[in-house]
Amino acid sequence: MTAWTRRRTPLLGEFGMRVLFWLLVELWVLNVADLLLTRYSLSLGFATESNGVMDYFFKSGTVQAVAFKLGVVTVGTLLLWRVRRYRTALFAAVLLTGVFAAVVAYQALWVLSF
Amino acid sequence: MPEALTGGGDTPATPGGGRPPAKAGENPGPGVPDAPPRVVAPLDSGAGTKPHPSETRALLVTALVLLAGVALGAAGFFVERGMSTWRPEVTRTASGWRVVQAHRASLGGMALGGDDLVWGCGPSIVLMDLGSGRLKLLGPGPESRTTWDPSASQRYVVWFEAAATSAGEASAWVYDSATRRRRLLATLGDVLSLPSASGSRAAWGTTTPGGGPGIVAVDIPTGEQTSVATEYGVPVIAGDLVTWPTRAGPTGMPAAWALVDLAQKRRWSMVPAATLTNARFLGYDLSGRTLVWGETDSASGRGRVVAQNVDDGVASVVAEVIDGASLSSAPSIDGDLVIWAETLATPSGSRVMGRRLGGGPAFVVHDVDGHVLSVAVDGDTVAWLARRGQTTSIETSQVPR
């Protein structure tokens, strides 16, 4: 039973947890950068929010959008840290951080080129 | 002598003292607490302390993930940019800029305003900063597929967008070069004319709520609309003055100019002077209190640029194009400088000409290899849109004071 569990949910070692920790920190910072760049791009009038949920919150107001976006990602990172013993948490963090970095890089280049 | 407490009297002491570590799954024995769980070192860098090697490795791995994401995002940005069909080839010339169509869509609808040159390219509205040559895509927005030619003032660019040309409803958008922001200016019905922008105002012809044609003026900062006239017209605005040709004949030559002063709320009309017989109308422009237009008479082979003061009606012929050459574009005026284009009698191309109303002869602004479609002037900057074969291009040049 133990062997089966380990095969299905491999555990992370100490090093993996360190990587996970810093990935989650990066993810949170990238989320803030994404929020700021999106808000700035929307204020320029050239961009539209393609995420329907965020579009709703941006239309409701900046405070609501900030609270929702920071809240969701903070809860998400805390949940991932809570299940830090599992390697799946690390995979998820790598994927999310990579995608967020790509989005932020794209937006930053767009704003700079403008 | 009291015996030192060991907690397990039957356990032999180790050479270094204390208990040997319990093996996995082994009961450490009665009275011995479980071995404390392994504690991960604090994840802070510890100010003034050297980070643990595994900490450095962990940071390196996360940096690699970050870099991979950044590379992906940057690649996406540059691939998308390379695939865009609105970007022309832009080169600096001795006197200004040369913008050449780089894709299938022709350049058109050129306008000059302040430090900006604006044009249409397919459905795209493109702005170029004349100082840096930097391009900016102003429109259309994500919900629009169609745009109309833009107009530019010193600070604002105004253009129309719609889901389709036949949608029956369009929206007017404005780009503010001072704040670098684009916003919705107004919604309108059918597009009956292109917009015209001057200072902080714009004017255009559209259908009114009642369904009939109308001319409206809009205060750009506030979006407040003023009905100028409830009739069809293609207006041009300059300061407080709005004008449009009325009762045009089959050649397009107007029988009169309608004029409205928005500040004085006064309307009057003016009969165009110095017209040619059977004149074909090329187009018009307005600056201050001076109206200029171009006309040609194919029978006599003459072309003429006329300037007329809107207050006293006094007209003057700015240019007479004869001897096989022909007037190829409507004139443009800013202040006392009038610009037009002529196609030469020889097959060598065209030339952009200028003349100051204050005095002095006409002068050549630039020779053009191709056919000039339109010209624009703003301050000392002149721009012209030309076609050579299947390729369109826009060039700018400075006119000496």
Short mmCIF file of C-alpha atoms in Angstrom, two decimals:
data_model
loop_
_atom_site.label_atom_id
_atom_site.label_comp_id
_atom_site.label_asym_id
_atom_site.label_seq_id
_atom_site.Cartn_x
_atom_site.Cartn_y
_atom_site.Cartn_z
CA MET A 1 0.00 0.00 0.00
CA THR A 2 2.82 2.40 0.91
CA ALA A 3 4.67 1.61 -2.33
CA TRP A 4 1.51 2.18 -4.33
CA THR A 5 0.93 5.58 -2.67
CA ARG A 6 4.50 6.63 -3.32
CA ARG A 7 4.27 5.69 -6.97
CA ARG A 8 1.07 7.66 -7.37
CA THR A 9 2.11 10.70 -5.36
CA PRO A 10 5.89 10.88 -5.24
CA LEU A 11 7.16 12.93 -2.33
CA LEU A 12 9.41 15.94 -2.54
CA GLY A 13 12.76 16.09 -0.83
CA GLU A 14 14.18 19.06 1.02
CA PHE A 15 15.70 20.53 -2.13
CA GLY A 16 12.41 20.22 -4.03
CA MET A 17 10.66 22.08 -1.23
CA ARG A 18 13.18 24.90 -1.43
CA VAL A 19 12.57 25.14 -5.18
CA LEU A 20 8.82 25.08 -4.60
CA PHE A 21 9.09 27.87 -2.02
CA TRP A 22 10.97 30.20 -4.35
CA LEU A 23 8.71 29.34 -7.28
CA LEU A 24 5.69 30.30 -5.22
CA VAL A 25 7.36 33.58 -4.23
CA GLU A 26 8.08 34.26 -7.93
CA LEU A 27 4.53 33.34 -8.85
CA TRP A 28 3.12 35.82 -6.36
CA VAL A 29 5.41 38.61 -7.56
CA LEU A 30 4.62 37.83 -11.21
CA ASN A 31 0.93 37.96 -10.38
CA VAL A 32 1.34 41.48 -9.00
CA ALA A 33 3.32 42.47 -12.13
CA ASP A 34 0.58 40.96 -14.33
CA LEU A 35 -2.04 42.94 -12.43
CA LEU A 36 -0.16 46.23 -12.77
CA LEU A 37 0.64 45.74 -16.47
CA THR A 38 -2.93 44.68 -17.25
CA ARG A 39 -4.36 47.67 -15.40
CA TYR A 40 -1.97 50.02 -17.24
CA SER A 41 -2.70 48.45 -20.64
CA LEU A 42 -6.45 48.70 -20.03
CA SER A 43 -6.11 52.33 -18.99
CA LEU A 44 -4.35 53.08 -22.31
CA GLY A 45 -7.50 51.91 -24.09
CA PHE A 46 -5.71 49.56 -26.47
CA ALA A 47 -6.06 46.27 -24.60
CA THR A 48 -9.04 44.25 -23.48
CA GLU A 49 -9.15 41.72 -20.66
CA SER A 50 -9.62 38.34 -22.30
CA ASN A 51 -10.27 36.56 -19.00
CA GLY A 52 -14.02 36.87 -18.48
CA VAL A 53 -13.82 36.65 -14.69
CA MET A 54 -11.12 39.31 -14.42
CA ASP A 55 -12.98 41.43 -16.97
CA TYR A 56 -16.01 41.36 -14.65
CA PHE A 57 -13.90 42.45 -11.67
CA PHE A 58 -12.05 45.16 -13.62
CA LYS A 59 -15.43 46.53 -14.70
CA SER A 60 -16.61 46.41 -11.09
CA GLY A 61 -13.66 48.51 -9.94
CA THR A 62 -9.93 48.50 -9.38
CA VAL A 63 -10.18 47.58 -5.68
CA GLN A 64 -12.35 44.56 -6.45
CA ALA A 65 -10.02 43.45 -9.22
CA VAL A 66 -6.93 43.81 -7.00
CA ALA A 67 -8.61 42.00 -4.10
CA PHE A 68 -9.79 39.13 -6.31
CA LYS A 69 -6.55 38.65 -8.22
CA LEU A 70 -4.27 38.88 -5.20
CA GLY A 71 -6.66 36.83 -3.11
CA VAL A 72 -7.00 33.97 -5.58
CA VAL A 73 -3.28 33.65 -6.20
CA THR A 74 -2.40 34.02 -2.52
CA VAL A 75 -4.83 31.24 -1.61
CA GLY A 76 -3.50 29.15 -4.49
CA THR A 77 0.11 29.53 -3.44
CA LEU A 78 -0.74 28.76 0.18
CA LEU A 79 -2.60 25.62 -0.90
CA LEU A 80 0.35 24.52 -2.99
CA TRP A 81 2.67 25.14 -0.06
CA ARG A 82 0.36 23.13 2.17
CA VAL A 83 0.72 20.11 -0.10
CA ARG A 84 4.43 20.75 -0.55
CA ARG A 85 5.35 17.15 0.29
CA TYR A 86 3.94 16.04 -3.07
CA ARG A 87 5.85 16.37 -6.29
CA THR A 88 2.66 17.37 -8.10
CA ALA A 89 2.79 20.67 -6.20
CA LEU A 90 6.20 21.36 -7.69
CA PHE A 91 5.01 20.51 -11.22
CA ALA A 92 2.04 22.82 -10.81
CA ALA A 93 4.27 25.62 -9.50
CA VAL A 94 6.74 25.22 -12.39
CA LEU A 95 3.91 25.33 -14.93
CA LEU A 96 2.16 28.31 -13.34
CA THR A 97 5.35 30.32 -12.87
CA GLY A 98 6.45 29.63 -16.45
CA VAL A 99 3.09 30.69 -17.88
CA PHE A 100 2.92 33.80 -15.69
CA ALA A 101 6.49 34.75 -16.68
CA ALA A 102 5.57 34.38 -20.36
CA VAL A 103 2.46 36.53 -19.96
CA VAL A 104 4.31 39.23 -18.00
CA ALA A 105 7.20 39.28 -20.50
CA TYR A 106 4.75 39.64 -23.40
CA GLN A 107 2.89 42.47 -21.68
CA ALA A 108 6.07 44.26 -20.63
CA LEU A 109 7.41 44.20 -24.20
CA TRP A 110 4.06 45.42 -25.51
CA VAL A 111 4.03 48.34 -23.06
CA LEU A 112 7.68 49.18 -23.81
CA SER A 113 7.08 49.11 -27.55
CA PHE A 114 4.17 51.47 -27.17
CA MET B 1 27.47 9.82 43.87
CA PRO B 2 24.24 10.10 42.10
CA GLU B 3 24.15 8.33 38.77
CA ALA B 4 23.68 10.46 35.78
CA LEU B 5 20.25 10.05 34.34
CA THR B 6 20.37 8.30 30.98
CA GLY B 7 16.70 7.51 30.51
CA GLY B 8 17.44 3.92 29.66
CA GLY B 9 19.44 2.09 32.16
CA ASP B 10 19.80 -0.97 29.98
CA THR B 11 21.25 0.89 27.01
CA PRO B 12 24.99 0.93 26.73
CA ALA B 13 26.56 4.31 26.47
CA THR B 14 28.06 5.28 23.19
CA PRO B 15 31.65 6.37 22.97
CA GLY B 16 30.68 9.99 22.45
CA GLY B 17 28.01 9.83 25.06
CA GLY B 18 24.23 9.94 24.60
CA ARG B 19 22.02 7.51 22.73
CA PRO B 20 22.66 6.03 19.34
CA PRO B 21 20.02 6.97 16.78
CA ALA B 22 17.07 4.63 16.66
CA LYS B 23 16.66 2.64 13.46
CA ALA B 24 13.66 3.23 11.31
CA GLY B 25 10.58 1.57 12.73
CA GLU B 26 12.33 0.71 15.94
CA ASN B 27 10.76 1.65 19.24
CA PRO B 28 13.19 3.93 20.94
CA GLY B 29 12.21 2.39 24.19
CA PRO B 30 10.17 3.44 27.17
CA GLY B 31 10.67 6.91 28.49
CA VAL B 32 12.52 8.08 25.36
CA PRO B 33 10.72 10.70 23.33
CA ASP B 34 10.44 10.22 19.55
CA ALA B 35 13.35 11.61 17.62
CA PRO B 36 12.49 15.16 16.59
CA PRO B 37 11.43 15.54 12.93
CA ARG B 38 14.04 16.82 10.58
CA VAL B 39 13.70 20.55 10.36
CA VAL B 40 14.24 22.27 7.05
CA ALA B 41 16.67 25.14 7.45
CA PRO B 42 15.01 28.55 7.51
CA LEU B 43 14.39 29.75 3.98
CA ASP B 44 15.49 33.28 4.59
CA SER B 45 18.90 34.19 3.30
CA GLY B 46 20.00 35.19 6.78
CA ALA B 47 21.30 38.70 6.63
CA GLY B 48 25.03 38.67 6.78
CA THR B 49 25.25 34.89 6.46
CA LYS B 50 26.28 32.97 3.39
CA PRO B 51 23.36 31.12 1.74
CA HIS B 52 23.41 27.37 1.94
CA PRO B 53 24.64 25.75 -1.32
CA SER B 54 21.30 23.99 -1.81
CA GLU B 55 19.57 27.35 -1.34
CA THR B 56 21.65 28.80 -4.16
CA ARG B 57 20.88 25.79 -6.35
CA ALA B 58 17.17 26.15 -5.62
CA LEU B 59 17.25 29.82 -6.59
CA LEU B 60 19.12 28.90 -9.76
CA VAL B 61 16.45 26.35 -10.72
CA THR B 62 13.63 28.85 -10.13
CA ALA B 63 15.53 31.45 -12.16
CA LEU B 64 15.72 28.95 -15.02
CA VAL B 65 11.95 28.42 -14.88
CA LEU B 66 11.50 32.20 -14.92
CA LEU B 67 13.88 32.60 -17.85
CA ALA B 68 12.14 29.87 -19.82
CA GLY B 69 8.81 31.64 -19.34
CA VAL B 70 10.25 35.04 -20.26
CA ALA B 71 11.84 33.55 -23.41
CA LEU B 72 8.49 32.02 -24.37
CA GLY B 73 6.63 35.32 -23.86
CA ALA B 74 9.26 37.33 -25.75
CA ALA B 75 9.23 34.83 -28.62
CA GLY B 76 5.44 35.09 -28.81
CA PHE B 77 5.64 38.88 -28.86
CA PHE B 78 8.20 39.02 -31.66
CA VAL B 79 6.51 36.29 -33.74
CA GLU B 80 3.20 38.15 -33.49
CA ARG B 81 4.95 41.41 -34.38
CA GLY B 82 6.65 39.80 -37.38
CA MET B 83 3.33 38.44 -38.64
CA SER B 84 1.52 41.78 -38.40
CA THR B 85 0.39 43.06 -41.79
CA TRP B 86 0.14 46.75 -40.89
CA ARG B 87 3.85 47.41 -40.35
CA PRO B 88 5.44 49.29 -43.26
CA GLU B 89 9.12 49.79 -44.03
CA VAL B 90 10.20 53.03 -42.41
CA THR B 91 13.42 54.82 -43.34
CA ARG B 92 14.77 58.22 -42.44
CA THR B 93 15.51 60.48 -45.39
CA ALA B 94 17.55 63.67 -45.64
CA SER B 95 14.42 65.77 -45.18
CA GLY B 96 12.09 63.55 -43.18
CA TRP B 97 10.69 60.01 -43.34
CA ARG B 98 9.79 57.53 -46.03
CA VAL B 99 7.10 54.95 -45.23
CA VAL B 100 6.62 52.20 -47.81
CA GLN B 101 3.84 49.62 -47.92
CA ALA B 102 5.33 46.27 -46.97
CA HIS B 103 2.28 44.02 -47.33
CA ARG B 104 -0.68 43.75 -49.68
CA ALA B 105 -2.78 46.43 -48.05
CA SER B 106 -2.17 49.88 -49.53
CA LEU B 107 -1.50 52.94 -47.42
CA GLY B 108 -4.22 55.58 -47.49
CA GLY B 109 -6.09 58.23 -45.56
CA MET B 110 -2.96 60.10 -44.54
CA ALA B 111 -3.17 62.96 -42.02
CA LEU B 112 -0.62 65.17 -40.27
CA GLY B 113 -1.09 66.59 -36.81
CA GLY B 114 1.52 67.99 -34.46
CA ASP B 115 4.40 65.53 -34.26
CA ASP B 116 2.34 62.66 -35.63
CA LEU B 117 1.70 61.21 -39.05
CA VAL B 118 -1.37 58.97 -39.28
CA TRP B 119 -2.63 56.73 -42.05
CA GLY B 120 -4.88 53.79 -42.77
CA CYS B 121 -3.59 50.43 -43.96
CA GLY B 122 -6.40 47.98 -44.66
CA PRO B 123 -8.52 48.19 -41.52
CA SER B 124 -5.57 49.36 -39.40
CA ILE B 125 -5.08 52.94 -38.24
CA VAL B 126 -1.36 53.52 -37.79
CA LEU B 127 0.41 56.43 -36.14
CA MET B 128 4.06 57.33 -36.54
CA ASP B 129 5.90 59.67 -34.22
CA LEU B 130 7.77 62.04 -36.54
CA GLY B 131 10.49 62.54 -33.97
CA SER B 132 11.46 58.93 -33.45
CA GLY B 133 9.80 57.05 -36.32
CA ARG B 134 8.08 54.83 -33.77
CA LEU B 135 4.88 53.16 -34.98
CA LYS B 136 1.70 52.65 -33.00
CA LEU B 137 -1.39 50.71 -34.00
CA LEU B 138 -4.37 52.85 -32.95
CA GLY B 139 -7.20 50.73 -34.30
CA PRO B 140 -9.37 48.89 -34.92
CA GLY B 141 -10.35 47.63 -31.51
CA PRO B 142 -11.12 43.96 -30.88
CA GLU B 143 -14.83 44.33 -31.62
CA SER B 144 -14.39 46.19 -34.91
CA ARG B 145 -13.47 45.01 -38.38
CA THR B 146 -13.78 48.24 -40.35
CA THR B 147 -12.28 51.68 -40.01
CA TRP B 148 -12.52 54.93 -41.93
CA ASP B 149 -9.69 57.33 -42.75
CA PRO B 150 -8.44 59.24 -39.70
CA SER B 151 -8.07 62.95 -39.10
CA ALA B 152 -5.49 64.57 -36.85
CA SER B 153 -5.15 67.80 -34.91
CA GLN B 154 -2.14 68.92 -32.91
CA ARG B 155 -3.06 66.62 -30.03
CA TYR B 156 -5.83 64.28 -31.14
CA VAL B 157 -6.38 61.65 -33.80
CA VAL B 158 -10.04 60.85 -34.55
CA TRP B 159 -11.36 57.95 -36.62
CA PHE B 160 -14.42 55.74 -37.01
CA GLU B 161 -14.69 52.03 -36.34
CA ALA B 162 -17.53 49.61 -36.93
CA ALA B 163 -18.22 45.89 -36.92
CA ALA B 164 -18.87 46.17 -40.68
CA THR B 165 -19.10 48.95 -43.26
CA SER B 166 -22.84 48.33 -43.65
CA ALA B 167 -23.50 47.98 -39.93
CA GLY B 168 -25.49 51.24 -39.78
CA GLU B 169 -23.76 52.10 -36.54
CA ALA B 170 -20.20 53.18 -36.00
CA SER B 171 -18.19 54.58 -33.15
CA ALA B 172 -15.80 57.50 -33.15
CA TRP B 173 -12.52 56.88 -31.35
CA VAL B 174 -9.87 59.32 -30.28
CA TYR B 175 -6.20 58.95 -29.50
CA ASP B 176 -4.74 61.60 -27.24
CA SER B 177 -1.02 61.98 -27.97
CA ALA B 178 -0.51 63.91 -24.71
CA THR B 179 -1.74 61.05 -22.52
CA ARG B 180 -1.03 58.24 -25.04
CA ARG B 181 -4.53 56.93 -24.42
CA ARG B 182 -7.26 55.79 -26.79
CA ARG B 183 -10.91 56.09 -25.87
CA LEU B 184 -14.40 56.01 -27.29
CA LEU B 185 -15.46 59.53 -28.29
CA ALA B 186 -19.01 59.00 -29.51
CA THR B 187 -21.36 56.55 -31.14
CA LEU B 188 -22.97 57.56 -34.39
CA GLY B 189 -25.35 56.16 -36.96
CA ASP B 190 -24.41 55.75 -40.61
CA VAL B 191 -21.08 57.23 -41.59
CA LEU B 192 -21.85 60.01 -44.09
CA SER B 193 -18.43 61.66 -44.03
CA LEU B 194 -14.96 61.16 -42.69
CA PRO B 195 -14.14 62.94 -39.44
CA SER B 196 -12.32 66.25 -39.44
CA ALA B 197 -10.32 67.30 -36.37
CA SER B 198 -8.92 70.68 -35.39
CA GLY B 199 -7.70 71.80 -31.98
CA SER B 200 -9.93 70.11 -29.43
CA ARG B 201 -12.91 69.72 -31.77
CA ALA B 202 -14.01 67.26 -34.41
CA ALA B 203 -16.86 67.36 -36.92
CA TRP B 204 -18.51 64.77 -39.14
CA GLY B 205 -21.62 63.90 -41.05
CA THR B 206 -23.87 61.12 -39.81
CA THR B 207 -27.49 60.12 -39.56
CA THR B 208 -29.43 61.80 -36.77
CA PRO B 209 -31.70 59.89 -34.32
CA GLY B 210 -34.61 60.84 -36.59
CA GLY B 211 -32.93 59.06 -39.49
CA GLY B 212 -32.06 62.11 -41.58
CA PRO B 213 -28.56 63.34 -42.31
CA GLY B 214 -26.83 65.75 -39.97
CA ILE B 215 -23.53 67.42 -39.28
CA VAL B 216 -22.25 67.35 -35.70
CA ALA B 217 -19.32 68.96 -33.95
CA VAL B 218 -17.84 67.26 -30.89
CA ASP B 219 -15.76 68.73 -28.09
CA ILE B 220 -13.09 66.04 -27.79
CA PRO B 221 -12.15 66.40 -24.09
CA THR B 222 -15.76 66.23 -22.89
CA GLY B 223 -17.42 64.33 -25.74
CA GLU B 224 -20.19 66.93 -25.83
CA GLN B 225 -21.91 67.02 -29.22
CA THR B 226 -23.35 70.07 -30.99
CA SER B 227 -25.66 69.84 -33.96
CA VAL B 228 -24.17 72.05 -36.67
CA ALA B 229 -26.78 71.42 -39.38
CA THR B 230 -29.54 68.94 -40.18
CA GLU B 231 -28.49 68.30 -43.76
CA TYR B 232 -26.06 66.19 -45.69
CA GLY B 233 -22.51 67.49 -45.85
CA VAL B 234 -18.87 66.50 -45.72
CA PRO B 235 -17.56 69.01 -43.20
CA VAL B 236 -14.09 70.32 -42.50
CA ILE B 237 -13.41 72.08 -39.21
CA ALA B 238 -10.73 74.64 -38.33
CA GLY B 239 -10.96 76.29 -34.93
CA ASP B 240 -14.54 77.48 -34.46
CA LEU B 241 -15.35 77.32 -38.16
CA VAL B 242 -17.09 74.43 -39.91
CA THR B 243 -17.59 74.39 -43.67
CA TRP B 244 -18.93 72.00 -46.26
CA PRO B 245 -19.78 72.24 -49.95
CA THR B 246 -23.44 72.38 -50.92
CA ARG B 247 -25.39 71.75 -54.10
CA ALA B 248 -22.58 70.03 -55.91
CA GLY B 249 -23.11 69.47 -59.64
CA PRO B 250 -22.20 66.36 -61.69
CA THR B 251 -18.50 67.30 -61.63
CA GLY B 252 -18.59 67.65 -57.87
CA MET B 253 -17.94 71.40 -58.02
CA PRO B 254 -20.04 73.03 -55.28
CA ALA B 255 -22.41 75.84 -56.06
CA ALA B 256 -21.82 77.30 -52.60
CA TRP B 257 -19.96 76.77 -49.34
CA ALA B 258 -21.96 76.50 -46.15
CA LEU B 259 -20.12 78.06 -43.20
CA VAL B 260 -20.94 77.87 -39.50
CA ASP B 261 -19.08 79.72 -36.76
CA LEU B 262 -19.56 77.63 -33.63
CA ALA B 263 -18.44 80.39 -31.25
CA GLN B 264 -20.74 83.05 -32.72
CA LYS B 265 -23.49 80.51 -33.59
CA ARG B 266 -23.73 82.08 -37.04
CA ARG B 267 -24.34 80.41 -40.39
CA TRP B 268 -23.76 81.92 -43.82
CA SER B 269 -22.88 80.75 -47.30
CA MET B 270 -20.31 81.78 -49.86
CA VAL B 271 -20.20 81.30 -53.62
CA PRO B 272 -16.87 79.90 -54.79
CA ALA B 273 -14.94 82.41 -56.86
CA ALA B 274 -12.41 82.02 -59.64
CA THR B 275 -13.86 78.72 -60.83
CA LEU B 276 -12.95 77.17 -64.17
CA THR B 277 -15.57 76.31 -66.77
CA ASN B 278 -16.68 72.66 -66.39
CA ALA B 279 -14.41 72.40 -63.40
CA ARG B 280 -14.02 69.01 -61.78
CA PHE B 281 -13.72 69.35 -58.04
CA LEU B 282 -10.69 67.71 -56.39
CA GLY B 283 -11.22 68.54 -52.75
CA TYR B 284 -10.81 71.29 -50.16
CA ASP B 285 -9.23 72.29 -46.90
CA LEU B 286 -9.67 75.02 -44.33
CA SER B 287 -7.27 76.87 -42.04
CA GLY B 288 -8.12 79.93 -40.00
CA ARG B 289 -10.48 81.95 -42.19
CA THR B 290 -9.10 80.71 -45.50
CA LEU B 291 -10.69 78.03 -47.62
CA VAL B 292 -8.66 76.40 -50.41
CA TRP B 293 -9.75 73.93 -53.06
CA GLY B 294 -8.47 72.33 -56.22
CA GLU B 295 -10.27 72.05 -59.55
CA THR B 296 -9.40 70.84 -63.02
CA ASP B 297 -10.89 71.36 -66.45
CA SER B 298 -10.01 68.42 -68.63
CA ALA B 299 -11.23 70.17 -71.79
CA SER B 300 -8.76 73.02 -71.46
CA GLY B 301 -6.19 70.93 -69.58
CA ARG B 302 -5.99 73.47 -66.79
CA GLY B 303 -5.86 72.95 -63.09
CA ARG B 304 -6.26 75.57 -60.43
CA VAL B 305 -5.76 75.98 -56.71
CA VAL B 306 -7.95 78.72 -55.29
CA ALA B 307 -7.91 80.35 -51.85
CA GLN B 308 -10.91 82.30 -50.62
CA ASN B 309 -11.41 84.27 -47.46
CA VAL B 310 -14.59 83.12 -45.75
CA ASP B 311 -15.39 86.53 -44.26
CA ASP B 312 -15.10 88.87 -47.24
CA GLY B 313 -15.21 86.30 -50.04
CA VAL B 314 -12.05 87.64 -51.65
CA ALA B 315 -10.44 84.89 -53.70
CA SER B 316 -7.00 84.45 -55.18
CA VAL B 317 -5.57 81.88 -57.55
CA VAL B 318 -2.74 80.21 -55.67
CA ALA B 319 -1.58 78.09 -58.59
CA GLU B 320 -2.49 77.57 -62.22
CA VAL B 321 -1.31 74.25 -63.63
CA ILE B 322 -0.99 74.30 -67.43
CA ASP B 323 1.22 73.14 -70.32
CA GLY B 324 0.46 69.44 -70.10
CA ALA B 325 0.98 69.18 -66.38
CA SER B 326 -2.07 68.45 -64.25
CA LEU B 327 -3.22 69.03 -60.74
CA SER B 328 -3.18 65.61 -59.11
CA SER B 329 -4.41 66.18 -55.57
CA ALA B 330 -6.61 68.43 -53.50
CA PRO B 331 -4.61 71.19 -51.78
CA SER B 332 -3.87 71.33 -48.09
CA ILE B 333 -3.43 74.50 -46.04
CA ASP B 334 -2.02 75.34 -42.62
CA GLY B 335 -1.56 78.97 -41.67
CA ASP B 336 -0.41 80.76 -44.81
CA LEU B 337 1.20 77.73 -46.44
CA VAL B 338 -0.71 75.98 -49.23
CA ILE B 339 0.55 72.64 -50.58
CA TRP B 340 -0.61 70.74 -53.68
CA ALA B 341 0.72 68.15 -56.12
CA GLU B 342 1.18 68.25 -59.89
CA THR B 343 1.69 65.44 -62.35
CA LEU B 344 4.32 66.52 -64.83
CA ALA B 345 3.90 66.50 -68.60
CA THR B 346 7.01 64.34 -68.88
CA PRO B 347 6.74 60.75 -67.62
CA SER B 348 9.25 61.49 -64.89
CA GLY B 349 6.61 61.60 -62.17
CA SER B 350 5.10 64.29 -60.01
CA ARG B 351 6.12 67.04 -57.71
CA VAL B 352 4.79 68.49 -54.52
CA MET B 353 4.48 72.25 -54.65
CA GLY B 354 3.98 74.95 -52.05
CA ARG B 355 3.20 78.62 -51.85
CA ARG B 356 2.78 81.06 -49.00
CA LEU B 357 -0.31 83.24 -49.17
CA GLY B 358 1.64 86.10 -47.60
CA GLY B 359 3.65 86.49 -50.75
CA GLY B 360 6.35 84.95 -52.88
CA PRO B 361 6.24 82.56 -55.80
CA ALA B 362 5.32 78.86 -55.74
CA PHE B 363 8.20 76.54 -54.93
CA VAL B 364 8.96 72.87 -55.35
CA VAL B 365 8.79 70.99 -52.04
CA HIS B 366 9.89 67.66 -53.48
CA ASP B 367 10.03 65.70 -56.73
CA VAL B 368 8.14 62.44 -56.49
CA ASP B 369 8.74 59.26 -58.45
CA GLY B 370 5.14 58.15 -58.89
CA HIS B 371 1.64 59.59 -58.79
CA VAL B 372 0.74 61.73 -55.77
CA LEU B 373 -2.66 60.81 -54.35
CA SER B 374 -2.90 63.31 -51.49
CA VAL B 375 -0.90 65.91 -49.62
CA ALA B 376 -1.02 67.29 -46.08
CA VAL B 377 0.70 70.14 -44.28
CA ASP B 378 1.06 70.98 -40.61
CA GLY B 379 3.39 73.78 -39.56
CA ASP B 380 6.55 73.34 -41.60
CA THR B 381 6.01 69.64 -42.20
CA VAL B 382 4.63 68.43 -45.50
CA ALA B 383 3.55 64.85 -46.22
CA TRP B 384 2.40 63.22 -49.42
CA LEU B 385 0.93 59.85 -50.27
CA ALA B 386 2.08 58.47 -53.61
CA ARG B 387 1.57 55.35 -55.68
CA ARG B 388 4.14 53.79 -57.95
CA GLY B 389 2.95 50.61 -59.63
CA GLN B 390 1.27 48.53 -56.95
CA THR B 391 3.18 50.12 -54.09
CA THR B 392 2.02 53.06 -52.02
CA SER B 393 4.29 55.17 -49.89
CA ILE B 394 4.20 58.26 -47.68
CA GLU B 395 7.05 60.75 -47.45
CA THR B 396 7.54 63.76 -45.27
CA SER B 397 9.69 66.83 -45.75
CA GLN B 398 10.37 70.09 -43.99
CA VAL B 399 9.56 73.38 -45.69
CA PRO B 400 11.98 76.22 -44.91
CA ARG B 401 10.45 79.28 -43.28
#
